[in-house]
mmCIF file of C-alpha atoms and ligand atoms in Angstrom:
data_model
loop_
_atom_site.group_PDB
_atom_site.id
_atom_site.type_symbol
_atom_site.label_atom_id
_atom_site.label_comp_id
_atom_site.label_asym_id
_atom_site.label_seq_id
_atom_site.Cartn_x
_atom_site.Cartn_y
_atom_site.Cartn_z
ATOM 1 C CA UNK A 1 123.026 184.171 3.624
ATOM 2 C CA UNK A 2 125.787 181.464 3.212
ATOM 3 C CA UNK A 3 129.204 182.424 4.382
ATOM 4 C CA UNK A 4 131.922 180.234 5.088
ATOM 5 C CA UNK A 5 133.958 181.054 8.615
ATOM 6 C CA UNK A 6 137.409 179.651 9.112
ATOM 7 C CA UNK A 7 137.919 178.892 13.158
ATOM 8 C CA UNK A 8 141.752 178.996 14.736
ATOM 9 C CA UNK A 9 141.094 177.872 18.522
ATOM 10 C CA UNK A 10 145.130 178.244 19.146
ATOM 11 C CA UNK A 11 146.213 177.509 22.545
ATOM 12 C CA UNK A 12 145.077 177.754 26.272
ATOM 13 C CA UNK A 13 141.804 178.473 26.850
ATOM 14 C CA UNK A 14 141.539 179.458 23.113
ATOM 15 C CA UNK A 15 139.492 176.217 22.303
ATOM 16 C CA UNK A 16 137.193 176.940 25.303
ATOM 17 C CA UNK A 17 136.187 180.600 24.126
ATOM 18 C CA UNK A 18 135.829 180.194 20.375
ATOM 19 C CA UNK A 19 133.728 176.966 20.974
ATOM 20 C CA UNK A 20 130.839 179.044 23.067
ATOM 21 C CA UNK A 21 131.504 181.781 20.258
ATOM 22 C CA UNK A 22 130.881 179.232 17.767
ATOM 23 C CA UNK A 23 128.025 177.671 19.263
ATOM 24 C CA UNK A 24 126.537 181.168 19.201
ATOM 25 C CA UNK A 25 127.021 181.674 15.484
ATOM 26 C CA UNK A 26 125.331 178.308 14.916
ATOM 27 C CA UNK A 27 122.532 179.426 16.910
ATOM 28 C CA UNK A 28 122.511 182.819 15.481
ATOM 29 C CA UNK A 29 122.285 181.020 12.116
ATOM 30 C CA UNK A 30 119.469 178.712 13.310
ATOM 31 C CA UNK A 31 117.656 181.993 14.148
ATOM 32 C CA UNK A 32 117.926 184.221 11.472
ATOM 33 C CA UNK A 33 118.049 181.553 8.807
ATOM 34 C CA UNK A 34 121.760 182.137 7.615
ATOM 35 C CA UNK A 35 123.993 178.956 6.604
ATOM 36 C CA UNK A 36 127.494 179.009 8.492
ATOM 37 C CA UNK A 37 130.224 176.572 7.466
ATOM 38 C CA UNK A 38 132.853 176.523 10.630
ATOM 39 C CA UNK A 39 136.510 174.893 9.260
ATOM 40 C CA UNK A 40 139.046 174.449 12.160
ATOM 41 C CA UNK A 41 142.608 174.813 11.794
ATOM 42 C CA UNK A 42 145.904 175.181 13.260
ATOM 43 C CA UNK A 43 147.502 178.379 14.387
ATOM 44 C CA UNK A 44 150.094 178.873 17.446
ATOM 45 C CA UNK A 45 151.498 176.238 19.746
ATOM 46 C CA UNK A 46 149.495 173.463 18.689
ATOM 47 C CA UNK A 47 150.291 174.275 15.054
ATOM 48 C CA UNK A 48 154.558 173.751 16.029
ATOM 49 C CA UNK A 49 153.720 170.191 18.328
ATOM 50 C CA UNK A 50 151.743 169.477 15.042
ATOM 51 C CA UNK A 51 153.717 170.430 12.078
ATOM 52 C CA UNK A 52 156.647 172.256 13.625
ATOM 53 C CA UNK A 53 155.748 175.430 12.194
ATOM 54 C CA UNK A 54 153.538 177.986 13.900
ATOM 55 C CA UNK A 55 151.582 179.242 10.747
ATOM 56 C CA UNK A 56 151.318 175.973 8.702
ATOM 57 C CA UNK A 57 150.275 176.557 4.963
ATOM 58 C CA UNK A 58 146.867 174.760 5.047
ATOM 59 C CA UNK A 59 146.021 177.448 7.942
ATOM 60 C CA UNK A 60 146.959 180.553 5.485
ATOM 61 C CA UNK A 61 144.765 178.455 2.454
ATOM 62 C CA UNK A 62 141.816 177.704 4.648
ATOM 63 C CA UNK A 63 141.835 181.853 6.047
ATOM 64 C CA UNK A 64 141.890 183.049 2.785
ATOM 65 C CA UNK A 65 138.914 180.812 1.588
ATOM 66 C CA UNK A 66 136.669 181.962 4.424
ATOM 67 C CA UNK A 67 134.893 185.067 4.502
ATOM 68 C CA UNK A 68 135.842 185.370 8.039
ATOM 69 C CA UNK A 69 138.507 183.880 10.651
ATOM 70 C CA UNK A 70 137.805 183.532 13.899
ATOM 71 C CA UNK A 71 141.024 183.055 16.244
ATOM 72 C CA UNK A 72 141.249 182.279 19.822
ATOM 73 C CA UNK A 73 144.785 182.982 21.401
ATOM 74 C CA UNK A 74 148.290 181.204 21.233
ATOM 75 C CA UNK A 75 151.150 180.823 23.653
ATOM 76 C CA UNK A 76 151.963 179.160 26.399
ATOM 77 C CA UNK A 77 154.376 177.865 28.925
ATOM 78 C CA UNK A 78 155.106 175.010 26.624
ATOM 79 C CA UNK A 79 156.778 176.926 24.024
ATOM 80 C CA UNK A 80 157.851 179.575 26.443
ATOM 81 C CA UNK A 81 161.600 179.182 25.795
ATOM 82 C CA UNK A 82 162.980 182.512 24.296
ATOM 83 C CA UNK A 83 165.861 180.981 22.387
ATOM 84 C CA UNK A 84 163.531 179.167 20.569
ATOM 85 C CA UNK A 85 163.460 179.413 17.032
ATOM 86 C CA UNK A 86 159.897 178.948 16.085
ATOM 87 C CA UNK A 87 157.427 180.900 18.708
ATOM 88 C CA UNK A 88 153.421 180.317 18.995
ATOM 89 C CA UNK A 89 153.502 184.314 18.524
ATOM 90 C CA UNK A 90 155.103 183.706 15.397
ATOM 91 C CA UNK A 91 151.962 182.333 13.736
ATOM 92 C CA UNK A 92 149.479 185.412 14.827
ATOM 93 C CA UNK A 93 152.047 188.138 13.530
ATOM 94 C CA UNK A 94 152.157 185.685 11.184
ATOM 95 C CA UNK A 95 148.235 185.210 9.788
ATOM 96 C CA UNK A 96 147.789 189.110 10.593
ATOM 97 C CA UNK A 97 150.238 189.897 7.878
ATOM 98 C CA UNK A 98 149.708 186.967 5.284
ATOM 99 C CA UNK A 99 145.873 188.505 5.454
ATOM 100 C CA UNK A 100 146.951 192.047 5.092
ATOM 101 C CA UNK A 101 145.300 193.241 8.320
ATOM 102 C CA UNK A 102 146.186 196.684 8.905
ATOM 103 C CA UNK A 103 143.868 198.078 10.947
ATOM 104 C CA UNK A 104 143.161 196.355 14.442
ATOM 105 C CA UNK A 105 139.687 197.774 16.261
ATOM 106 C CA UNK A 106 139.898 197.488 19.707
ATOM 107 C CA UNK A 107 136.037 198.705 21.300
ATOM 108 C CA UNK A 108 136.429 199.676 24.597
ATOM 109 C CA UNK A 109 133.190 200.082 26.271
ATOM 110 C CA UNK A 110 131.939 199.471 29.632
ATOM 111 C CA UNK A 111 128.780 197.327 30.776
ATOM 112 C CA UNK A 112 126.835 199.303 33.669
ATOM 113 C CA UNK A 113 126.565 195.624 35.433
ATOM 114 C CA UNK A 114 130.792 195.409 35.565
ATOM 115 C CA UNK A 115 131.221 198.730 36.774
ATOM 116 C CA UNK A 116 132.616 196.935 40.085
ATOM 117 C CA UNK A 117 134.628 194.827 38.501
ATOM 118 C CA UNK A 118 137.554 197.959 37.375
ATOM 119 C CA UNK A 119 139.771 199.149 39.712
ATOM 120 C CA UNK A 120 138.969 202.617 38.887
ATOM 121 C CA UNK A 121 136.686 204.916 40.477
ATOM 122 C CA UNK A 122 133.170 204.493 39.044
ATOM 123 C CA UNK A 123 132.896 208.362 38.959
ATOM 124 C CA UNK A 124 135.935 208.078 37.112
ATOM 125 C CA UNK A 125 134.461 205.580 34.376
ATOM 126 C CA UNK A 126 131.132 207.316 33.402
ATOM 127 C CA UNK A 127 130.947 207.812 29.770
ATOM 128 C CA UNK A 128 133.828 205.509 28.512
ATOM 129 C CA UNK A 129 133.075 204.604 25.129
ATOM 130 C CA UNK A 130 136.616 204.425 23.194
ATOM 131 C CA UNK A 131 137.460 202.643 20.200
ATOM 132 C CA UNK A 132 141.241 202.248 19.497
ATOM 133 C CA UNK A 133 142.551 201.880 16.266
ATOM 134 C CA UNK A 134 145.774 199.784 16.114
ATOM 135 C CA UNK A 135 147.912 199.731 13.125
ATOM 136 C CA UNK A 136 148.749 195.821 12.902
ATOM 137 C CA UNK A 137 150.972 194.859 10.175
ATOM 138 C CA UNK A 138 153.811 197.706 10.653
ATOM 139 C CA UNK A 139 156.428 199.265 13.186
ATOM 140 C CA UNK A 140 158.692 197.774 14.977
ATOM 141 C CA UNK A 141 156.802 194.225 15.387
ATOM 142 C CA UNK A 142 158.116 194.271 11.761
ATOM 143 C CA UNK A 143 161.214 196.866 10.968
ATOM 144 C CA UNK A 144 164.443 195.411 10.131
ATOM 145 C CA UNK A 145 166.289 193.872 13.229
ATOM 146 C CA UNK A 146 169.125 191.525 14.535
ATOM 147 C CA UNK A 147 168.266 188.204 16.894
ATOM 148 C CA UNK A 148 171.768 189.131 18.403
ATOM 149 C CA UNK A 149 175.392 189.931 17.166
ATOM 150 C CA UNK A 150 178.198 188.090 16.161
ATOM 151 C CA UNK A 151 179.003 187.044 19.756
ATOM 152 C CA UNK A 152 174.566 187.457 20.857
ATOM 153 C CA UNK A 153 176.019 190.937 22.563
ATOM 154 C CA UNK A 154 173.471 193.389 21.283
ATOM 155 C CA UNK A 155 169.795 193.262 19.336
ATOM 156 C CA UNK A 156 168.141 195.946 17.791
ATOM 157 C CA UNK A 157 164.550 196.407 16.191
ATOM 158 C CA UNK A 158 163.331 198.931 13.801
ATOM 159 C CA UNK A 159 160.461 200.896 14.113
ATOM 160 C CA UNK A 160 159.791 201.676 10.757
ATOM 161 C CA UNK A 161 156.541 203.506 8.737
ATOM 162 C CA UNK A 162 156.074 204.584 5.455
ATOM 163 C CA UNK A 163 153.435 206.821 4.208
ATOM 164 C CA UNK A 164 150.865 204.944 2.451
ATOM 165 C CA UNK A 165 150.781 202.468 6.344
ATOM 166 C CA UNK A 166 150.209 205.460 7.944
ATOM 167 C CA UNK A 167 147.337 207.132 5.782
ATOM 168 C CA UNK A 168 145.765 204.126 5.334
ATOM 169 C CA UNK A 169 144.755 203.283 8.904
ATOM 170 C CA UNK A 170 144.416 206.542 9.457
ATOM 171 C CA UNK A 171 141.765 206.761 6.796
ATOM 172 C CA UNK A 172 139.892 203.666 8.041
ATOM 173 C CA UNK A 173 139.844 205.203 11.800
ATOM 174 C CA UNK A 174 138.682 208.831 10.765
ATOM 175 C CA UNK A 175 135.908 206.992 8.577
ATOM 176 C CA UNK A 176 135.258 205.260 11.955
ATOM 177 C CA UNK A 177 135.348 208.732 14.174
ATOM 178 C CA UNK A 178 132.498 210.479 11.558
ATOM 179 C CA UNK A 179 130.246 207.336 12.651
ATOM 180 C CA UNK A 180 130.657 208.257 16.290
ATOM 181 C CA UNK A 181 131.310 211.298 18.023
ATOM 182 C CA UNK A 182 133.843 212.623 15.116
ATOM 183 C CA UNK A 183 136.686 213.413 17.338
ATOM 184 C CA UNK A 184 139.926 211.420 16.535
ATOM 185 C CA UNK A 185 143.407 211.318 18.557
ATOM 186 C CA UNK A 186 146.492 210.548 17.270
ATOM 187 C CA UNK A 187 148.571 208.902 19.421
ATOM 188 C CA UNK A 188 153.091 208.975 18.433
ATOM 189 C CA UNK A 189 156.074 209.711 20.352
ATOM 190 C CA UNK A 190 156.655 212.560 17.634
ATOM 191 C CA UNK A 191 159.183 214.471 20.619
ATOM 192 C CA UNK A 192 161.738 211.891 20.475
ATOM 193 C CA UNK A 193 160.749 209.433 17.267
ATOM 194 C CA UNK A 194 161.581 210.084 13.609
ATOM 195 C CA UNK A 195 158.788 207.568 12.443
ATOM 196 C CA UNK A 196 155.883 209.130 14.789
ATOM 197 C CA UNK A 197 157.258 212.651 13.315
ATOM 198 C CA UNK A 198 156.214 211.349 9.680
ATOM 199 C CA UNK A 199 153.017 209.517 11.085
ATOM 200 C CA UNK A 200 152.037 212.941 13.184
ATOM 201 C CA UNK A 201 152.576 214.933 9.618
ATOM 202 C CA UNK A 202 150.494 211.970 7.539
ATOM 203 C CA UNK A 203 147.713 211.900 10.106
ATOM 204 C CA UNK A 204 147.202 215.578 9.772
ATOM 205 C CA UNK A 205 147.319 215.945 5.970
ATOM 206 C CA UNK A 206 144.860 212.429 5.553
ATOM 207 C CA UNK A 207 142.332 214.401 8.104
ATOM 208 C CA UNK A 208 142.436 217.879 7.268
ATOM 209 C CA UNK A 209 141.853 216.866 3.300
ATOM 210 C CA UNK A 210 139.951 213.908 3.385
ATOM 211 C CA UNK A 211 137.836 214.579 6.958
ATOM 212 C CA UNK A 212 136.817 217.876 7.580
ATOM 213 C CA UNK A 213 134.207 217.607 9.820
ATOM 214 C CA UNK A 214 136.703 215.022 12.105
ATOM 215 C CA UNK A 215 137.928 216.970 14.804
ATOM 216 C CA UNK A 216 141.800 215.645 15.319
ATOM 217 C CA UNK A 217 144.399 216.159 17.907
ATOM 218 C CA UNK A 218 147.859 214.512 18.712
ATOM 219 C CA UNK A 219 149.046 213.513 21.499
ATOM 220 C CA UNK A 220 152.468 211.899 22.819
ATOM 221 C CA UNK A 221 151.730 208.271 24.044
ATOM 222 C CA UNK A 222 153.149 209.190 28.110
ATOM 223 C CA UNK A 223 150.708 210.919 28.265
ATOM 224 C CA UNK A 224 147.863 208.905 26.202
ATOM 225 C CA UNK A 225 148.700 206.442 28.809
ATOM 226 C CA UNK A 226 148.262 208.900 31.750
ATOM 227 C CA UNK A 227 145.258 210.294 30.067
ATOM 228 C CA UNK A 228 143.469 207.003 29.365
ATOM 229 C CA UNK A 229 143.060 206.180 33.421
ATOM 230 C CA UNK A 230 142.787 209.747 34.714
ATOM 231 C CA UNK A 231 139.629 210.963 32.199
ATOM 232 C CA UNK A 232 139.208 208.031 29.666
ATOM 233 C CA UNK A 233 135.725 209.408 28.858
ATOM 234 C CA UNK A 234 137.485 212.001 26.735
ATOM 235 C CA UNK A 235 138.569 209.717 24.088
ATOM 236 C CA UNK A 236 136.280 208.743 21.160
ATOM 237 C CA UNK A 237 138.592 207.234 18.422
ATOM 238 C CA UNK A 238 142.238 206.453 18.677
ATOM 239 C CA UNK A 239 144.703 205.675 16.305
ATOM 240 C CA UNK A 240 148.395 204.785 16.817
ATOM 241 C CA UNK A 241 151.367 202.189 15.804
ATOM 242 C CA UNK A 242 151.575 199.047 16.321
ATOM 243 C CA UNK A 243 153.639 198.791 19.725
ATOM 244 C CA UNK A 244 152.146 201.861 21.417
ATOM 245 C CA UNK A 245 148.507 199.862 20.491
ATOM 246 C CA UNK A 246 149.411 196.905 22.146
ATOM 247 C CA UNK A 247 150.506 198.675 25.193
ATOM 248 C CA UNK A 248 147.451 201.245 25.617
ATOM 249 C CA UNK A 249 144.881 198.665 24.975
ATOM 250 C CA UNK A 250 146.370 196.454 28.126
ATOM 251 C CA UNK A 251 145.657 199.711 29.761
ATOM 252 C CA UNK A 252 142.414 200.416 28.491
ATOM 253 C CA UNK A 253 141.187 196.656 28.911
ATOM 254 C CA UNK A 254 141.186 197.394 32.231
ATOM 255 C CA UNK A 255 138.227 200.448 31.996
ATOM 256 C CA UNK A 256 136.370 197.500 31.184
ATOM 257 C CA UNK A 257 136.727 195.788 34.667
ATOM 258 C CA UNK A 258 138.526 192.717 32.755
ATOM 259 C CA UNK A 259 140.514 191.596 29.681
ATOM 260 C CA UNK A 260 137.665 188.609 29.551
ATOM 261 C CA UNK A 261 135.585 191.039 28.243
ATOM 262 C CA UNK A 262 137.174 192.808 25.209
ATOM 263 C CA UNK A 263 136.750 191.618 21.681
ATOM 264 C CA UNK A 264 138.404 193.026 18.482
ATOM 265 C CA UNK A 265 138.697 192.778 14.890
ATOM 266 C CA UNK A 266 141.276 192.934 12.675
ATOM 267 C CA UNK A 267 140.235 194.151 8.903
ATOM 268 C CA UNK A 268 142.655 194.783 5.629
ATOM 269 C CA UNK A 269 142.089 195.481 1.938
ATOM 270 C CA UNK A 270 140.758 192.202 0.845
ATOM 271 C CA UNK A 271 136.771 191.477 0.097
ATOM 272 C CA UNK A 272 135.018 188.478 0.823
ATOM 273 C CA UNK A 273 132.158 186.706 -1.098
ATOM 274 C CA UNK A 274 129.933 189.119 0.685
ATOM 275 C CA UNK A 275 131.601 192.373 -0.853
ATOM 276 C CA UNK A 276 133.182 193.307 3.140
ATOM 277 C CA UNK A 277 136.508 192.700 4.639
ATOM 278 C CA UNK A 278 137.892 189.146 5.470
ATOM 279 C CA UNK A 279 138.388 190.337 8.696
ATOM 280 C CA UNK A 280 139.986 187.912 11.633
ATOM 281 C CA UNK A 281 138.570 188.199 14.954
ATOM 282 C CA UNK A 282 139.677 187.370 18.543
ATOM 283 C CA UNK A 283 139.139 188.699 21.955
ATOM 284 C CA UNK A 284 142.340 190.757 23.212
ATOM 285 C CA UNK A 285 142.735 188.200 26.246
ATOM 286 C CA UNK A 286 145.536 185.738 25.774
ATOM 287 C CA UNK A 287 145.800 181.978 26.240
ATOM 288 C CA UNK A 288 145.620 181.957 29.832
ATOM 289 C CA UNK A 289 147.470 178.961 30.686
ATOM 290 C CA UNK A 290 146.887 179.160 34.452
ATOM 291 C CA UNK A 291 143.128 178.808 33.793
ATOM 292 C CA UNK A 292 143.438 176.575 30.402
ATOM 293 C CA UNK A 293 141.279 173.595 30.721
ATOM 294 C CA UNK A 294 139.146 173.868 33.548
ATOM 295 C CA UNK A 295 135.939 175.327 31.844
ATOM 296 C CA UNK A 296 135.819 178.392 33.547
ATOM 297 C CA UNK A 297 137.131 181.139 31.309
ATOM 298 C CA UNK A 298 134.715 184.090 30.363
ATOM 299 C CA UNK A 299 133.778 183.268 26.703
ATOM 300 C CA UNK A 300 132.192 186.853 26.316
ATOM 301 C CA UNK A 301 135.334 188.707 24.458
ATOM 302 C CA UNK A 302 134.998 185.767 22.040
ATOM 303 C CA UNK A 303 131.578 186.290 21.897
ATOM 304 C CA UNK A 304 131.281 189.751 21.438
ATOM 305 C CA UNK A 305 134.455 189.249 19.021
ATOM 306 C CA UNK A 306 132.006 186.928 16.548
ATOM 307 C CA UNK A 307 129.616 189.723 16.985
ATOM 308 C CA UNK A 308 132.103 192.080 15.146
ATOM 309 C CA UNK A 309 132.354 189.044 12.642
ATOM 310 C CA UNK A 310 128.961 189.288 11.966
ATOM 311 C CA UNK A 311 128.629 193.193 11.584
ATOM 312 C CA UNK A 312 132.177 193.956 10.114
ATOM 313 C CA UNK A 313 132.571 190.901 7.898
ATOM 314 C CA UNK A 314 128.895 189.840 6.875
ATOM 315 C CA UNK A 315 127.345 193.087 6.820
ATOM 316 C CA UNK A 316 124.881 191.451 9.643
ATOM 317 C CA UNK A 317 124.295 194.399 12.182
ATOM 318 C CA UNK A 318 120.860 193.344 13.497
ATOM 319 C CA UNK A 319 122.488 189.932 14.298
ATOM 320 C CA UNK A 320 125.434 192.001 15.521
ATOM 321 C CA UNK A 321 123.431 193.816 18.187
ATOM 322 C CA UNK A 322 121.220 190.851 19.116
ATOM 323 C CA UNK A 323 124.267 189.085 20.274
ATOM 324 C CA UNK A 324 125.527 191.925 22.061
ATOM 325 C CA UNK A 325 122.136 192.778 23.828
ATOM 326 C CA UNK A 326 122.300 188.724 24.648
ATOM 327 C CA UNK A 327 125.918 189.517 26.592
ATOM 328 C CA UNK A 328 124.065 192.636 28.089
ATOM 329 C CA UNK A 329 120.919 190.322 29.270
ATOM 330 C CA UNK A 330 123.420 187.702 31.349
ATOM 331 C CA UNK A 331 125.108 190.229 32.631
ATOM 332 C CA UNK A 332 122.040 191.790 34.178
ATOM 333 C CA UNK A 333 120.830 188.403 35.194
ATOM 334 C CA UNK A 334 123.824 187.892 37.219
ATOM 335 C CA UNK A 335 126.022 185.627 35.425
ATOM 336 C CA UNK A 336 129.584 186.153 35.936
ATOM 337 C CA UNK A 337 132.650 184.298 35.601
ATOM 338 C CA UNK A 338 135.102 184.265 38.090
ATOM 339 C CA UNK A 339 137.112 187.325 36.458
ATOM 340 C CA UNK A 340 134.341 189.246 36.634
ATOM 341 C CA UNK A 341 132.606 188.129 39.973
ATOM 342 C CA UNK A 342 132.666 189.858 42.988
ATOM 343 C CA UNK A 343 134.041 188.193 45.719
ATOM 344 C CA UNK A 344 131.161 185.911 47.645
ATOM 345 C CA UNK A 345 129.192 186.034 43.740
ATOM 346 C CA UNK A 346 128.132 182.703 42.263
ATOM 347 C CA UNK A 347 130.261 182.211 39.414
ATOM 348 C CA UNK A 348 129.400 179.876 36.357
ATOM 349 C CA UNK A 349 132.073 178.409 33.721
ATOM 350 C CA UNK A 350 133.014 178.940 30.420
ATOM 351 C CA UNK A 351 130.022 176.513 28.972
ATOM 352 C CA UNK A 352 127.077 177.619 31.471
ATOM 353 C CA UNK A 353 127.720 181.212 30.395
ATOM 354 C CA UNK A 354 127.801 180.801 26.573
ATOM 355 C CA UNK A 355 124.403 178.711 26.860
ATOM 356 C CA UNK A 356 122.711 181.907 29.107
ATOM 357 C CA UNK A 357 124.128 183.764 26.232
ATOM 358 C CA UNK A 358 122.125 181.829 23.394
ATOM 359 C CA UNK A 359 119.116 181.090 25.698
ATOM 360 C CA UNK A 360 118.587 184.982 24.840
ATOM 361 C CA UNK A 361 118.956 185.293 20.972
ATOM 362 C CA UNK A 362 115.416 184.179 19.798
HETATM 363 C C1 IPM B 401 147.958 191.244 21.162
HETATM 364 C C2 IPM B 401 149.052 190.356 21.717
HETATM 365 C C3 IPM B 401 150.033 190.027 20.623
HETATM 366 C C4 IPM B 401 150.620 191.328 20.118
HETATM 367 C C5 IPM B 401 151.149 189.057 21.041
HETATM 368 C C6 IPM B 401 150.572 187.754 21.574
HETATM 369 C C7 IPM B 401 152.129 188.790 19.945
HETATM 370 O O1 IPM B 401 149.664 190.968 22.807
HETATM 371 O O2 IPM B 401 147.264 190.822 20.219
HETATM 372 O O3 IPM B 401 147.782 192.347 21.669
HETATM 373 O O4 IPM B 401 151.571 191.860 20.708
HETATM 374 O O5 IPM B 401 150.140 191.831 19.105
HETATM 375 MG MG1 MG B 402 148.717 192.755 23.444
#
């Protein structure tokens, strides 16, 4: 197949990552016999020192020309300043809703090799195999709000949902749940939140009509959070807003030993050339300034993330799972990057480990 991926390396070690994941693609195209066309372009901090904008137009153009986007992370110290007016952040919030990308899948599953590497109990993390389901281009990351007053004495933000935001991700995560264990949980602050009231009352009416062999359940993000570290194995799908998905999936990130190891994928309404959604797809890491530039961050979330690419986007799975056996193999063979080394473990960098990575797609 031909398909045409647009690459946003952002900021930090962003450029590190998505070249290995790149490199991988290549390779994976090499293999299989697939032609990939890679077109770089600006997204974050390097977009403002570029063009003083954080989104520029030509990156919008060239995202919604590809059949795919792959996207690193933005941010740094740089552009830290909070008074600023344009913000790295700016540009994903930015891309996610200029591409319509409602639904943000965040896999959660643990490697038997990294078990070590959590700060959990390994009794504790038998089992975990969660997929959360992040609504992306709503709530309160984009409800009405106010900078600060007349005299920059008070700030508000709105977290706001309307029904057809609500059953739509809903929708795409139950879909999701009756491909895996069919149990789904709602996750709102329905006790104390007028919007999670509405999304508690949509989520039940989408599932009951639409999904009746998805087993669903609510319940009140506190506890979600308490939940997710005391018995994570319970959970098979999750769905929830915007700002309670960021927060849980910090959390849950952690099941997995290390944030250097969790990809994710971002998907909407819109349909590529190959009939599947122009999804966008970055590990859930940030752009790790401390590290940036030294070659040793752990390109596997951007690896695993083009492995999504290749299932969600280009319809791909064998490719899909090759990759992701490939991340399996180094791990067995006892590569690890600092983040996920034990302490006294030989550690390899960022380029070392992507290159152990393709050594095992043949
Ligand atoms: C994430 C990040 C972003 C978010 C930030 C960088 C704006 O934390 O993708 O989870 O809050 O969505
Ligand atoms: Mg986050």
């Amino acid at each position: 197949m031909k398909a045409r991926i647009t690459v946003l390396p952002g900021d930090g070690i962003g450029p590190e990552v998505t070249g290995e994941a790149v490199k991988v693609l290549e390779h994976v195209g090499q293999v299989f016999g697939h032609e990939f066309e890679f077109k770089e372009a600006l997204l974050g901090g390097c977009a403002i020192d570029a063009t003083g904008t954080a989104l520029p137009d030509e990156t919008v153009a060239a995202c919604r020309a590809a059949d795919a986007v792959l996207l690193g992370a933005v941010g740094g110290p740089k552009w830290d300043d909070p008074t600023a007016k344009v913000r790295p952040e700016q540009g994903l919030l930015g891309i996610r809703k200029a591409l319509g990308l409602f639904a943000n899948l965040r896999p959660v599953k643990l490697f038997p090799e990294l078990l070590h590497a959590s700060t959990l109990r390994p009794e504790t993390l038998a089992g975990v195999d969660v997929l959360v389901v992040r609504e992306l281009t709503g709530g309160v990351y984009f409800g009405p709000r106010e900078e600060a007053g007349e005299d920059g004495s008070r700030a508000y933000d709105t977290m706001l949902y309307t029904r057809p935001e609500i059953e739509r991700v809903v929708r795409l995560a139950a879909k999701a749940a009756q491909g895996r264990r069919g149990q789904l949980t709602s996750v709102d602050k329905a006790n104390v939140l007028a919007s999670s009231r509405l999304w508690r009352r949509v989520a039940t009416e989408v599932v009951e009509s639409e999904f009746p062999d998805v087993r669903l359940e609510h319940i009140l993000v506190d506890a979600a959070a308490m939940h997710l570290i005391r018995q994570p194995s319970r959970f098979d799908v999750i769905v929830t807003g915007n700002l309670f998905g960021d927060i849980l999936t910090d959390e849950a990130s952690m099941l997995a030993g290390s944030m250097g190891m969790l990809p994710s994928a971002s998907l909407g309404e819109d349909v590529n050339s190959v009939g599947l959604p122009r999804g966008l797809y970055e590990p859930i890491h940030g752009s790790a300034p401390d590290i940036a530039g030294q070659g040793v961050a752990n390109p596997l979330a951007a690896i695993l993330s083009a492995a999504m690419l290749l299932r969600h986007s280009l319809g791909l799975e064998q490719e899909a799972k090759t990759v992701e056996e490939a991340v399996s193999a180094v791990l067995s063979d006892g590569y690890r990057t600092a983040d996920i080394a034990r302490s006294g473990e030989r550690t390899v960098g960022t380029e070392e480990m992507g290159t152990a990575v393709r050594e095992r797609i043949r």
